[in-house]
Amino acid sequence: MREVTIVGSGLAGGLLAIYLAKRGYKLELFDVRPDPRTIRAEDGRSINLALSCRGITGMEGVGIMPQVKKLMVPMRARAIHEMQGQIKFQSFGRHQNEYINAIQRNDLNKLLLNEAEKYPKVKLNFDTKLIDLDVDKKIVVFKLPDGTLLKRNYELLIGADGAGSAVREQLHAEHFVHASRTYLPYGYKELSIGEPAQDHLIHEHLHLWPRNAFLLLGNPNLNQSITGSLFLPNEGKNSFAELDNDLKIRTFFKKHFRMHMLKCPI
């Protein structure tokens, strides 16, 4: 029986674990973060995502779409909020059944981990940091929550640990790959827009407020609220650095997004 070590237990790692477990592999997942099923979702960051055909096809392959559908809100079109208040609607496809779906990342992650853990040959480890990797000897070293080190041999190692991948960094350090990071001068924050009480916030839509150098978008939730994600430059005009008090924030939202019309606790 082949054994697989997966670093990262997010959406990619969780779904991959289910696929491999169904094929009879013995699996162990390691993640530097806490178990998302035992903590509150991160505040201040966007935890919504759009699920389209590609992701749906992946989950249909392991038979979990009936459970996933219960967590989804269809977004049947884009609602583009222009500066003067007009709204334009854009379909995602040519046909009525072509749309994307809003889902909370943390809810989907929990579902995938629960499904993976149903297989007796799957073991999940959290708060466990990858600190060393020897590709030639096939040895990986993790730091456990109590500070002790876990050194083990692996047969097959898969890095599914995202943009800040520790696996990639170790491969770079070992000169197996060349990796570099370039950061955009932008940041983002999550905000709650509240319940869509008026027609201009139709629930089953992806709402966008494009404003040249910055953007606000809104994803619908199951509880009828909308989660907003604000993308701004880190520095300069209309930036996070500039919005350093409540008055500036309120003035900014009313000027650029007509937020006095929304149920937004700013």
mmCIF file with all atom_site columns, C-alpha atoms in Angstrom, residues 10 14 17 22 28 61 64 70 79 111 122 126 151 154 159 166 179 186 189 193 222 238 240 247 252 256:
data_model
loop_
_atom_site.group_PDB
_atom_site.id
_atom_site.type_symbol
_atom_site.label_atom_id
_atom_site.label_alt_id
_atom_site.label_comp_id
_atom_site.label_asym_id
_atom_site.label_entity_id
_atom_site.label_seq_id
_atom_site.pdbx_PDB_ins_code
_atom_site.Cartn_x
_atom_site.Cartn_y
_atom_site.Cartn_z
_atom_site.occupancy
_atom_site.B_iso_or_equiv
_atom_site.pdbx_formal_charge
_atom_site.auth_seq_id
_atom_site.auth_comp_id
_atom_site.auth_asym_id
_atom_site.auth_atom_id
_atom_site.pdbx_PDB_model_num
ATOM 1  C CA . GLY A 1 10  ? -7.030  23.475 2.787   1.00 0.00 ? 10  GLY A CA 1
ATOM 2  C CA . GLY A 1 14  ? -8.691  18.132 1.609   1.00 0.00 ? 14  GLY A CA 1
ATOM 3  C CA . ALA A 1 17  ? -7.045  13.395 0.300   1.00 0.00 ? 17  ALA A CA 1
ATOM 4  C CA . LYS A 1 22  ? -10.999 6.355  -2.324  1.00 0.00 ? 22  LYS A CA 1
ATOM 5  C CA . GLU A 1 28  ? -1.288  11.739 6.449   1.00 0.00 ? 28  GLU A CA 1
ATOM 6  C CA . GLY A 1 61  ? -15.891 13.114 -8.753  1.00 0.00 ? 61  GLY A CA 1
ATOM 7  C CA . ILE A 1 64  ? -19.955 15.123 -2.210  1.00 0.00 ? 64  ILE A CA 1
ATOM 8  C CA . LYS A 1 70  ? -26.457 23.027 0.871   1.00 0.00 ? 70  LYS A CA 1
ATOM 9  C CA . ALA A 1 79  ? -24.464 43.547 -10.600 1.00 0.00 ? 79  ALA A CA 1
ATOM 10 C CA . LEU A 1 111 ? -16.849 19.634 4.912   1.00 0.00 ? 111 LEU A CA 1
ATOM 11 C CA . VAL A 1 122 ? -6.473  9.187  6.615   1.00 0.00 ? 122 VAL A CA 1
ATOM 12 C CA . PHE A 1 126 ? -2.739  20.496 12.744  1.00 0.00 ? 126 PHE A CA 1
ATOM 13 C CA . LYS A 1 151 ? 11.306  13.409 11.651  1.00 0.00 ? 151 LYS A CA 1
ATOM 14 C CA . TYR A 1 154 ? 8.047   9.730  3.143   1.00 0.00 ? 154 TYR A CA 1
ATOM 15 C CA . GLY A 1 159 ? 2.708   20.211 -1.371  1.00 0.00 ? 159 GLY A CA 1
ATOM 16 C CA . ALA A 1 166 ? 6.675   25.812 2.872   1.00 0.00 ? 166 ALA A CA 1
ATOM 17 C CA . ALA A 1 179 ? 11.028  30.438 -6.644  1.00 0.00 ? 179 ALA A CA 1
ATOM 18 C CA . TYR A 1 186 ? -2.602  46.292 -2.648  1.00 0.00 ? 186 TYR A CA 1
ATOM 19 C CA . LYS A 1 189 ? -10.300 43.758 4.088   1.00 0.00 ? 189 LYS A CA 1
ATOM 20 C CA . ILE A 1 193 ? -22.773 44.811 4.249   1.00 0.00 ? 193 ILE A CA 1
ATOM 21 C CA . LEU A 1 222 ? -26.983 31.800 3.149   1.00 0.00 ? 222 LEU A CA 1
ATOM 22 C CA . ASN A 1 238 ? -7.551  56.300 -1.444  1.00 0.00 ? 238 ASN A CA 1
ATOM 23 C CA . PHE A 1 240 ? -5.618  51.841 3.631   1.00 0.00 ? 240 PHE A CA 1
ATOM 24 C CA . LEU A 1 247 ? -14.601 60.014 9.792   1.00 0.00 ? 247 LEU A CA 1
ATOM 25 C CA . PHE A 1 252 ? -14.824 57.493 1.711   1.00 0.00 ? 252 PHE A CA 1
ATOM 26 C CA . HIS A 1 256 ? -17.337 56.180 -3.627  1.00 0.00 ? 256 HIS A CA 1
#
